[in-house]
Amino acid sequence: MSFSSWEEEAVWLVAVFVCLGWILSVCLHEFGHAVVAYFGGDTSVKDKGYLTLNPLKYTHPVYSLLLPILFLLMGGIALPGGAVYINHRRLRNRWWESAVSAAGPFASAAVTILLAIPFGLGWATPSIEHWIWPSLAFLVVLEIAGVLLNLLPIPPLDGYGIIEPWLPQKTQIQFNKFSQYGIWIIFALLWYVQPLNQVFWNCTYTISDFLGVPPEMAGQGYDLFRQQTNILILGLVGCLWLFRRKELGWYNKGEKLRKSERYEDAIAAYNQAIKIQPKYYEAWYAKASLLYQLQRYEEALVAYEKIIQFQPEEAHAWFVRGWILGELQRYDQAIASYNKAIEIDDNLEEAWFYRGKTLEKWKRYEDAIASYDKAIQIQVDYSDAWYNKACCYAAQGNVPQAIESLQKAINLDRDRFKDYAKTDSCFDAIRENQLFKNLVQDFINS
């Protein structure tokens, strides 16, 4: 195929097309992370604008958009950087954590398949001389390479994020210490170790060939893309300078320190980010969560109130504020905070559950049971809610209802609650009841 007659026009069109295509794929990649996180329990991603497919809403426009495109223009492989801040502490379990990490590469793979459809249908052939097909072929190959790299089980890539929740805590800490070097190590190996480079690109072109994308057409797209990109590189370098955000550096440093269990240093890094940008929501949230984890409740309370000041409709922040107030024995304020969380998000089962616990401490058993019932209505296998409900019935002397709720709790988490039933003081009022004795004995024997 000869491009000599329109080469000067094509190089710009190809460069713009590939860069815009990459930006779109990054948006969909990060949207994949965010939408799965939303259904997994971190509803804050919606308030942060991560479900809008708007690149400007992402946390790291430099690392997620500009730097990858710069690598592209310089002839490298562009990888989408971590652009959305996912609060993993809000995700329901390890399965959801893995799913959130897998969602990005899955979205990128789906984009790759869609982009390859014209080749599979035979619309794009070497006999058709038009810049769109070589540039599309090149973009498909880049997408495949990005997916393959991103699935490597090396921090900070998504492949590692998929397995990280299942690793022992000590192993996670050791791996996370080297996360900042992972990308550079991968690129160095692919650049200098030719056998690895050859295996990687052989896999990439095998997949592209399977999708019907001719490797030679992708190579032509690459040649066009590289011909006159110096001006674009200079422009992007200028954008990197304009969009530089020092607070992001401090925030990222704080995240790495937190993962390495250097908690005081992490808090200091978050504080530096906040000093530069006082309304830096993610830094406040990370700091608040860490203070909460360290049981420094008074400081955490101040941080969560700052979050609420910036995002008054953030239900989870109201919920954690209520929990902290409960720990500080400021129960009336705790109930008010839980009520606000529920007003914002009626399906926040944790808020209903801990509201019930606070009411139970006040011996308002009927109200507590109603709150536990609401939590169970949202999550029917909420074993803690069933157990606490049993305790409320026991305190009221309602033996049949207490035993029924306790039996449900034990069925959901046998090893945990059968021991509680034998020793927990909340069942003192009915411990001599024969039905109760039979229930506990049955579970002991089982």
PDB file of C-alpha atoms in Angstrom, residues 36 73 99 111 155 157 186 216-218 228 230 252-253 265 298-299 310 317 329 369 399:
ATOM      1  CA  VAL A  36     -17.871  -2.099  39.689  1.00  0.00           C
ATOM      2  CA  LEU A  73       4.319   9.380  20.735  1.00  0.00           C
ATOM      3  CA  ALA A  99     -13.535  -7.534  40.637  1.00  0.00           C
ATOM      4  CA  VAL A 111     -12.977  -1.817  23.585  1.00  0.00           C
ATOM      5  CA  PRO A 155       2.269  -3.942  41.486  1.00  0.00           C
ATOM      6  CA  LEU A 157      -0.814  -3.093  37.732  1.00  0.00           C
ATOM      7  CA  ILE A 186       8.585  -3.973  33.249  1.00  0.00           C
ATOM      8  CA  GLU A 216       1.503  -5.367   8.556  1.00  0.00           C
ATOM      9  CA  MET A 217      -1.361  -2.860   8.505  1.00  0.00           C
ATOM     10  CA  ALA A 218      -0.735  -2.066  12.192  1.00  0.00           C
ATOM     11  CA  GLN A 228       6.002  13.916  12.535  1.00  0.00           C
ATOM     12  CA  ASN A 230       7.859  16.057  17.595  1.00  0.00           C
ATOM     13  CA  ASN A 252       0.382   9.229  46.109  1.00  0.00           C
ATOM     14  CA  LYS A 253       3.273   9.178  48.558  1.00  0.00           C
ATOM     15  CA  ASP A 265       4.490   9.298  57.631  1.00  0.00           C
ATOM     16  CA  GLU A 298     -11.210  12.771  67.919  1.00  0.00           C
ATOM     17  CA  GLU A 299      -8.867  13.549  65.020  1.00  0.00           C
ATOM     18  CA  PHE A 310     -17.065  19.480  51.089  1.00  0.00           C
ATOM     19  CA  ALA A 317     -18.954   9.909  55.777  1.00  0.00           C
ATOM     20  CA  GLN A 329     -20.301   7.659  73.873  1.00  0.00           C
ATOM     21  CA  ILE A 369     -34.992  -4.386  66.458  1.00  0.00           C
ATOM     22  CA  VAL A 399     -37.605 -16.391  74.383  1.00  0.00           C
TER      23      VAL A 399
END
